[in-house]
mmCIF file of C-alpha atoms in Angstrom:
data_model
loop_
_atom_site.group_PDB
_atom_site.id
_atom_site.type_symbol
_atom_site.label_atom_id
_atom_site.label_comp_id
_atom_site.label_asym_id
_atom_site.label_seq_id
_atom_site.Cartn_x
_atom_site.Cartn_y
_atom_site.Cartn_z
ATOM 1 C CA UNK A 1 -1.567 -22.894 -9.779
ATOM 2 C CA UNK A 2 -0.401 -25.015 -7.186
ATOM 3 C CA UNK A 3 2.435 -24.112 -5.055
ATOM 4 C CA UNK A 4 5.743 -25.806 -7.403
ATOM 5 C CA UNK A 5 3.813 -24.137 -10.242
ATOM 6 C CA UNK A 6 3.840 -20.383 -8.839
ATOM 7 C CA UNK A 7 7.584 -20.592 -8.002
ATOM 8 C CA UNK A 8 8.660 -22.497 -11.224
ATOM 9 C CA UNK A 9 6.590 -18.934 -12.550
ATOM 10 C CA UNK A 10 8.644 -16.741 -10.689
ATOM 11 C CA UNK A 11 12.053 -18.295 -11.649
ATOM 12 C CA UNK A 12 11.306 -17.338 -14.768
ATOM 13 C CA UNK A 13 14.026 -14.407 -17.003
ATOM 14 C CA UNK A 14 11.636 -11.628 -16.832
ATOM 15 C CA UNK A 15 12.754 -8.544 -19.201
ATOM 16 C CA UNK A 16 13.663 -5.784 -16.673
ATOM 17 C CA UNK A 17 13.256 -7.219 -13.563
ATOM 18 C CA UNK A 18 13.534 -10.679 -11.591
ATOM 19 C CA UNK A 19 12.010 -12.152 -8.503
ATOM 20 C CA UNK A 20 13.537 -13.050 -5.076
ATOM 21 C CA UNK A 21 11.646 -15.975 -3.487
ATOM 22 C CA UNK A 22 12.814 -15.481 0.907
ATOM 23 C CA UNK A 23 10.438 -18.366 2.067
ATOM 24 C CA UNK A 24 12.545 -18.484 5.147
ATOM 25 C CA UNK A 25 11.839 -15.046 5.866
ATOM 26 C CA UNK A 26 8.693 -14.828 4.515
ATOM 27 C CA UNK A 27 8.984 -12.587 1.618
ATOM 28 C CA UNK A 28 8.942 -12.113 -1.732
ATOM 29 C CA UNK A 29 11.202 -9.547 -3.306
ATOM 30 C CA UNK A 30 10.602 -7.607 -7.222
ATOM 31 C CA UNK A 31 13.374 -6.167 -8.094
ATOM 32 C CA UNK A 32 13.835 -3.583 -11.112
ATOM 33 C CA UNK A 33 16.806 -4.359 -12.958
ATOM 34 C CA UNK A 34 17.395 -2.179 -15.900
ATOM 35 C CA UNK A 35 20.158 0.515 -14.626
ATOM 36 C CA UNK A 36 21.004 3.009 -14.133
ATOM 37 C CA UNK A 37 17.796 4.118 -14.422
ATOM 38 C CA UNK A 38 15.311 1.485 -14.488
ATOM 39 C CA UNK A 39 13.307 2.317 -17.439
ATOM 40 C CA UNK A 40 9.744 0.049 -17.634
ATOM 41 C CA UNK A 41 8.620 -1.356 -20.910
ATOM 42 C CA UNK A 42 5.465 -1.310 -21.643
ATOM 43 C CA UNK A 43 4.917 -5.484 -22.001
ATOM 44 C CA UNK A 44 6.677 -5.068 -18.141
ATOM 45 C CA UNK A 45 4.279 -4.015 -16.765
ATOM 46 C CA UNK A 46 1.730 -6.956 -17.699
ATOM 47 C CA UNK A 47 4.464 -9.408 -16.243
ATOM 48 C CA UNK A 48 4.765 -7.510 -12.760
ATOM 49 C CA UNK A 49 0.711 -7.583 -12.174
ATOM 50 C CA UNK A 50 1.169 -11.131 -12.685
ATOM 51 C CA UNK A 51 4.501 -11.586 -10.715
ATOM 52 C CA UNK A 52 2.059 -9.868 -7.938
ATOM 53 C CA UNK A 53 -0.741 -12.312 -8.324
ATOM 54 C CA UNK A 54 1.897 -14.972 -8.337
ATOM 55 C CA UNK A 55 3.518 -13.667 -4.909
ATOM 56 C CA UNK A 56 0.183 -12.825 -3.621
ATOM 57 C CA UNK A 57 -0.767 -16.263 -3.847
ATOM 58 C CA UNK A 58 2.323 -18.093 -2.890
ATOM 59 C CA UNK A 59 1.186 -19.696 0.926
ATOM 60 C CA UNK A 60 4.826 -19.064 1.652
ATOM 61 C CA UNK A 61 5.118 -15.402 1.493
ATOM 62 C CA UNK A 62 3.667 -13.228 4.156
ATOM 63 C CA UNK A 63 5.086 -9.414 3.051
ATOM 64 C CA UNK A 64 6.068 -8.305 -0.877
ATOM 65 C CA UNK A 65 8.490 -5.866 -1.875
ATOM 66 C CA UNK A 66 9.645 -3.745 -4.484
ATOM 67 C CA UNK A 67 13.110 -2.862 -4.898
ATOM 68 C CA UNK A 68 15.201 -1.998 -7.499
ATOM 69 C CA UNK A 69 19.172 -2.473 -8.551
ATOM 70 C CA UNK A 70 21.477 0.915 -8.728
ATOM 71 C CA UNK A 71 20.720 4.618 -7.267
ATOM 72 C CA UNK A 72 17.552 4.802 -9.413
ATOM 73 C CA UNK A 73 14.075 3.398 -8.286
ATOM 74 C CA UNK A 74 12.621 4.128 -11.799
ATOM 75 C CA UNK A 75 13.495 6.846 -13.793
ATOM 76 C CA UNK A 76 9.739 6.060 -15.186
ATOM 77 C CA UNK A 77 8.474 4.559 -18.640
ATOM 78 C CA UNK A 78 9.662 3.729 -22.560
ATOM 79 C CA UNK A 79 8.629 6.745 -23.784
ATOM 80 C CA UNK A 80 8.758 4.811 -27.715
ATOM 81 C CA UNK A 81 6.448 2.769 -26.190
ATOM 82 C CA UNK A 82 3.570 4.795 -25.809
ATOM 83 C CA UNK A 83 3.543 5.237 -28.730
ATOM 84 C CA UNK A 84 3.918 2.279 -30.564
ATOM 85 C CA UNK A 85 1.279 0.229 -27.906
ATOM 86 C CA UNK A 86 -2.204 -0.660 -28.944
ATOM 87 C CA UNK A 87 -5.137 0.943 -27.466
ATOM 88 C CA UNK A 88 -6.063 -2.393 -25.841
ATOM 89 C CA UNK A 89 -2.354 -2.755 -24.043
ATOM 90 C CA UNK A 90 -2.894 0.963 -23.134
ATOM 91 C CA UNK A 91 -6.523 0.324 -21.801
ATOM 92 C CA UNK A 92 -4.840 -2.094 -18.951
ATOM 93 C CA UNK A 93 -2.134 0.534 -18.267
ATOM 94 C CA UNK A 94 -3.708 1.451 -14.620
ATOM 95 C CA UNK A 95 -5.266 -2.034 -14.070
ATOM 96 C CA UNK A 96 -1.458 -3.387 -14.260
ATOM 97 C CA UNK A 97 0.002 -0.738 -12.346
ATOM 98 C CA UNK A 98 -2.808 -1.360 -9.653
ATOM 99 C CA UNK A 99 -1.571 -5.070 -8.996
ATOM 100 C CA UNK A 100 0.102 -4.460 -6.031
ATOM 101 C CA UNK A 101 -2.735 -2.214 -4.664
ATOM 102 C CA UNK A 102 -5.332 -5.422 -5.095
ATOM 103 C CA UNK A 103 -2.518 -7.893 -3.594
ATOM 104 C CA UNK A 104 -3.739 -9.333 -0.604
ATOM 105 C CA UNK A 105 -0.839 -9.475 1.410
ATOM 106 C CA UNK A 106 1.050 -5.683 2.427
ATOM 107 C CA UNK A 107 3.240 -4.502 -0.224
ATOM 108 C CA UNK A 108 6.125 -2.511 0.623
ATOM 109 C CA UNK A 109 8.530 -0.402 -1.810
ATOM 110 C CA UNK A 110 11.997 0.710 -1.297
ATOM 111 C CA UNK A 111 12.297 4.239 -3.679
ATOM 112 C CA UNK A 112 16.095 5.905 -3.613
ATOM 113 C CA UNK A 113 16.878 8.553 -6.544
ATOM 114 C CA UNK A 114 14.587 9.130 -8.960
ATOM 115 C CA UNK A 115 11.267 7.772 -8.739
ATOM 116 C CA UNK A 116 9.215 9.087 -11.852
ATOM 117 C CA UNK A 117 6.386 8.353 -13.840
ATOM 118 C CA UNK A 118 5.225 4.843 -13.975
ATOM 119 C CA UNK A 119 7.730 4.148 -11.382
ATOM 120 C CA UNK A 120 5.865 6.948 -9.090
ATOM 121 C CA UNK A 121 2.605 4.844 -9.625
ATOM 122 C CA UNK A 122 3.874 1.356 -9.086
ATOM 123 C CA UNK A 123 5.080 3.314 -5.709
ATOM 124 C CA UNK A 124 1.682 4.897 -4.644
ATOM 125 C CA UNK A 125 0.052 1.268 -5.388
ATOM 126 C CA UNK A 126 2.073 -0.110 -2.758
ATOM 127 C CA UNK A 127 0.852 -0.277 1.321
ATOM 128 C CA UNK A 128 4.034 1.530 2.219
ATOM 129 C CA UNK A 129 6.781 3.436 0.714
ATOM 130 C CA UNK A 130 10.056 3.942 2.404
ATOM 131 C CA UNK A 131 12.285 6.954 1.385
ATOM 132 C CA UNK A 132 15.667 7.384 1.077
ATOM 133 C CA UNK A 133 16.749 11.083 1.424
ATOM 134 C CA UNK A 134 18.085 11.393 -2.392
ATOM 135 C CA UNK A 135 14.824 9.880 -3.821
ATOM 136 C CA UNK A 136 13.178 12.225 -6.044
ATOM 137 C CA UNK A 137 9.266 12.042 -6.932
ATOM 138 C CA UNK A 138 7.588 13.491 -9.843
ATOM 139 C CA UNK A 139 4.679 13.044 -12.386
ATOM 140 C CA UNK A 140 6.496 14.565 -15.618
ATOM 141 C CA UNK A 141 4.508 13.936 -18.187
ATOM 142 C CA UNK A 142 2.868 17.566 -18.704
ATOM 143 C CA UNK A 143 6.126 17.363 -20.677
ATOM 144 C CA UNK A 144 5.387 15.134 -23.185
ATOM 145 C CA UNK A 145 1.942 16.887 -23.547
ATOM 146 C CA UNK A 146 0.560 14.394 -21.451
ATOM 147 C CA UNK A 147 -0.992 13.632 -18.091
ATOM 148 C CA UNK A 148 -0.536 10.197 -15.456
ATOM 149 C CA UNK A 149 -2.165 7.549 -17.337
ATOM 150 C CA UNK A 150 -1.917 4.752 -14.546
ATOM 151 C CA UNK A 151 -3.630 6.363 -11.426
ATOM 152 C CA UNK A 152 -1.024 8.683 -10.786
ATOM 153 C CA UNK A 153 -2.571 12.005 -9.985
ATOM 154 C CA UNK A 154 -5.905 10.307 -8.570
ATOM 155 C CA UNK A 155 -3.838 8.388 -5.495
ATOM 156 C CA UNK A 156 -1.724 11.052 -4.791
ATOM 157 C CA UNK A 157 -4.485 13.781 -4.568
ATOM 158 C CA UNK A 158 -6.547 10.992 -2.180
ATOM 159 C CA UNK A 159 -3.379 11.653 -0.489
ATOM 160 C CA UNK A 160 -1.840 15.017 -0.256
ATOM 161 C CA UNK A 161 -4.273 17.162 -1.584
ATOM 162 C CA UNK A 162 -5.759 18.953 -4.798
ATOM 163 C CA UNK A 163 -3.352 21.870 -4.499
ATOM 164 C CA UNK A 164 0.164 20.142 -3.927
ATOM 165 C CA UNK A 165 -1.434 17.252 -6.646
ATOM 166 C CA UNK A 166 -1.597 20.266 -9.118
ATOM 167 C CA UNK A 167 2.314 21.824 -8.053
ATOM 168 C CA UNK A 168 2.954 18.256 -8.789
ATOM 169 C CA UNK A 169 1.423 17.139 -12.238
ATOM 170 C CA UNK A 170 0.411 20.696 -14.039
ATOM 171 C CA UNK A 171 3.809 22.145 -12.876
ATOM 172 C CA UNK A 172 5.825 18.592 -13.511
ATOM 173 C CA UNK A 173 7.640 19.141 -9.794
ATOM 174 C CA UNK A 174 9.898 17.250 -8.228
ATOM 175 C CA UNK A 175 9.981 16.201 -4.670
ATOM 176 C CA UNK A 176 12.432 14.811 -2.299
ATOM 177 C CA UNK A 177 12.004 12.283 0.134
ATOM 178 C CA UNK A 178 12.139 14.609 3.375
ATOM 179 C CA UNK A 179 9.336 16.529 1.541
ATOM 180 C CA UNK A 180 7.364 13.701 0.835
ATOM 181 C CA UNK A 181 7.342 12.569 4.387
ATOM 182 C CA UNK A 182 6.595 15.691 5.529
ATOM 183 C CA UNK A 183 3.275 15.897 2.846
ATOM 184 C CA UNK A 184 2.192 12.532 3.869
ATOM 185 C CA UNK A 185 3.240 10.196 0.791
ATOM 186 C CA UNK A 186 5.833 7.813 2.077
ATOM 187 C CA UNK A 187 5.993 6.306 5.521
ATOM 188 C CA UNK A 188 9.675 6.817 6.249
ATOM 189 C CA UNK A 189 12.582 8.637 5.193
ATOM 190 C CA UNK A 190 16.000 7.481 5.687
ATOM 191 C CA UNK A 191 19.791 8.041 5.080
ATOM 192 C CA UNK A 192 20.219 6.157 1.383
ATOM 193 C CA UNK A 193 22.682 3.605 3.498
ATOM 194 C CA UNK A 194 20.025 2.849 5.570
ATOM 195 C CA UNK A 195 17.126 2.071 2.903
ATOM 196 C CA UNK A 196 17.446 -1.605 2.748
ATOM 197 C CA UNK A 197 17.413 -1.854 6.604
ATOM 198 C CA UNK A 198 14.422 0.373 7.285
ATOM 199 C CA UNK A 199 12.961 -1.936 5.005
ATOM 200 C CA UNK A 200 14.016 -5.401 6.312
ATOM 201 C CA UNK A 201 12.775 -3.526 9.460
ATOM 202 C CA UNK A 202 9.097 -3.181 8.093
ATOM 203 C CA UNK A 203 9.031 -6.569 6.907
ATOM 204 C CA UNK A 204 10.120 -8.382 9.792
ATOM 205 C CA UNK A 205 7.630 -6.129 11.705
ATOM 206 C CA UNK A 206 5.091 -6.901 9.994
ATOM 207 C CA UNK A 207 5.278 -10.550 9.844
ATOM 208 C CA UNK A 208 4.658 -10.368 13.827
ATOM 209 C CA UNK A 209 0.819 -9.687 13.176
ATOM 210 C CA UNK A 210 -1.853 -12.664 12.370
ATOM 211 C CA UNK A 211 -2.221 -12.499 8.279
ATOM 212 C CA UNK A 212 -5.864 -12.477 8.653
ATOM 213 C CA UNK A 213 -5.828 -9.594 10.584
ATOM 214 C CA UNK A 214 -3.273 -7.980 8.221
ATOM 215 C CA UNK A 215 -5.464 -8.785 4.823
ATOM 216 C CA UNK A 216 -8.751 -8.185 6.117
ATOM 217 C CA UNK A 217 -7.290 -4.401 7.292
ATOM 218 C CA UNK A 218 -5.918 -3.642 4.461
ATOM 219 C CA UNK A 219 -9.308 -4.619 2.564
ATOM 220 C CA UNK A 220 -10.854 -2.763 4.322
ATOM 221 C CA UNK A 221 -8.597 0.605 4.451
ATOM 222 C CA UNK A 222 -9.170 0.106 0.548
ATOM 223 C CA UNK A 223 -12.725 -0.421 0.264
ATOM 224 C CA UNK A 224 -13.422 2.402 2.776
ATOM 225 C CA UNK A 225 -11.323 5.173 0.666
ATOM 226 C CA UNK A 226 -14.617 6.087 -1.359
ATOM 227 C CA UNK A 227 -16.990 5.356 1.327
ATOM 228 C CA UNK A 228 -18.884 7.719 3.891
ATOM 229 C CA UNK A 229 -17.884 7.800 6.998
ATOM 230 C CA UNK A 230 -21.164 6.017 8.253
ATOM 231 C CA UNK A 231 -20.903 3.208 5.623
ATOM 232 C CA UNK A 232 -16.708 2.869 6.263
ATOM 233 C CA UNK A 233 -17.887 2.284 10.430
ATOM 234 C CA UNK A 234 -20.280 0.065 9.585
ATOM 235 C CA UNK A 235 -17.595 -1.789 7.597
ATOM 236 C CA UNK A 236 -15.196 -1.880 9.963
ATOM 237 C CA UNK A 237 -17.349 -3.299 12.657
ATOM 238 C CA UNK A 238 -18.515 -6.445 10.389
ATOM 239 C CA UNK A 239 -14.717 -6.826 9.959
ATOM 240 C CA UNK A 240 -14.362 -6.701 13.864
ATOM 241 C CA UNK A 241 -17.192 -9.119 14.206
ATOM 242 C CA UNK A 242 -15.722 -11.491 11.634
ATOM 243 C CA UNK A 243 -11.900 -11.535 13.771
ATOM 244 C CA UNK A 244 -13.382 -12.218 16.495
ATOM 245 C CA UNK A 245 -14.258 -15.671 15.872
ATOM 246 C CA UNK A 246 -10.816 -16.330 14.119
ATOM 247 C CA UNK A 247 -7.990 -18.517 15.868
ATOM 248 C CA UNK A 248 -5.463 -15.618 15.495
ATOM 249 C CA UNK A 249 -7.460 -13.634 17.872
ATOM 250 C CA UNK A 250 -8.208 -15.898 20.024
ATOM 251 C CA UNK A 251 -4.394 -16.730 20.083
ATOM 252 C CA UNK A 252 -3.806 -13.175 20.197
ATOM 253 C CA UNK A 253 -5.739 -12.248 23.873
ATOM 254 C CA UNK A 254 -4.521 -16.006 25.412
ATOM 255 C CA UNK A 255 -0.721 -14.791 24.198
ATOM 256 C CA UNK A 256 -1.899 -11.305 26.058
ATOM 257 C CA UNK A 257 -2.679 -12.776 29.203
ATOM 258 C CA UNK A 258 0.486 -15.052 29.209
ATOM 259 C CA UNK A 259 2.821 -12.309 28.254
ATOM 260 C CA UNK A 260 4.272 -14.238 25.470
ATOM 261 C CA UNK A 261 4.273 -13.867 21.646
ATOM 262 C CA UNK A 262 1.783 -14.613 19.883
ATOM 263 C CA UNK A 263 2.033 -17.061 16.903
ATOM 264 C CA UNK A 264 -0.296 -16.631 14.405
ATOM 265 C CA UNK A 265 -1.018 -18.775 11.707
ATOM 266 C CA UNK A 266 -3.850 -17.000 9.691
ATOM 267 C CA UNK A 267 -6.688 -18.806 11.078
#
């Protein structure tokens, strides 16, 4: 799709959610918009992996967030739905959800109140997940007689751990923000009146460093999660190699030496 084509895409009524196009900032905003507590339909999920794509490939957008309306991130899925889905539409359950994990350009999510379910694994997808103190995470579907079926309980035991993973899923346990931060799961935690700052904050940090840099890093931070730690050095030095011949480095050491910004332009 060429460039009118993606945004005449994203101006489109989605069910549960809409899209924020900030080319003058640089950003692209998804926003959940079902409150009070932002429940996710199952057919929702196939239209956010392609809002993603969409986003990811829009030449104007440098950082993508998730966000959502009221004092509920998610409270997680359409429990009916489950139900009622085909095995196929399950089957692509965790490749949706994933979208925003595969998206080239950082993803950042904004979580306040609960954050459950589906709504936890759309979170742990993203690059970074800011906190406000009343958000709440939890994987409760040992209480449906069920387990995380969208990557759920594999991210967050990459990242906390197979003991607090179990408190977590086989217990159904809910954790605050502060706690989160504290086991490693979100990258800030702030007063709720401070969430959309802290992440304004992140974005307009972010947009300081040269987009190659920024994809081929988080490529590689991906690709390396599985690997040894001989084979994720060796890929990290090809990386290296690669930057170095790139225009955003070299505009990155001449901006050094001058003691000015640098401007990058993804070159």
């Amino acid at each position: 799709m060429n460039v009118s084509e993606i945004e005449q895409f994203l101006n489109t009524e989605f069910d549960g959610f809409k899209v924020e196009l900030r080319t003058d900032q640089e950003r692209g905003d998804i926003i959940l918009g079902r409150p009070p507590y932002n429940v996710i339909a199952m057919s929702q999920r196939e239209y956010l992996r392609q809002v993603f794509e969409a986003l990811d490939a829009h030449p104007g957008v440098r950082v993508i967030v998730l966000r959502a309306e009221g004092q509920h991130f998610s409270s997680g899925g359409d429990i009916r739905g489950f139900l009622e889905a085909s095995p196929e539409h399950v089957s692509k359950l965790a490749w949706n959800v994933a979208a925003a994990e595969r998206c080239s350009k950082p993803v950042i999510v904004a979580n306040r109140g609960y954050t459950f379910g589906v709504g936890f694994e759309l979170s742990l997808a993203c690059d970074f997940r800011i906190a406000s103190e009343t958000a709440r995470y939890a994987l409760p579907e040992q209480n449906l007689g069920q387990i995380p079926g969208s990557g759920g309980s594999a991210r967050l035991q990459k990242m906390i751990g197979i003991t607090r993973t179990k408190h977590m899923v086989m217990r159904a346990k809910r954790v605050s923000g502060e706690q989160a931060l504290a086991w490693g799961f979100v990258t800030e935690c702030v007063p709720d009146d401070e969430l959309e700052s802290a992440t304004d904050a992140l974005v307009e940090e972010l947009r300081r460093f040269s987009p190659l840099a920024q994809r081929t890093a988080k490529k590689l931070i991906n690709d390396n999660e599985d690997s040894p730690l001989k084979v994720a050095i060796e890929m990290e030095g090809h990386c290296y190699s690669r930057l170095r011949s790139s225009e955003d480095f070299k505009e990155g050491v001449e901006a050094f030496h001058a003691k000015r910004p640098a401007v990058f332009k993804g070159e």
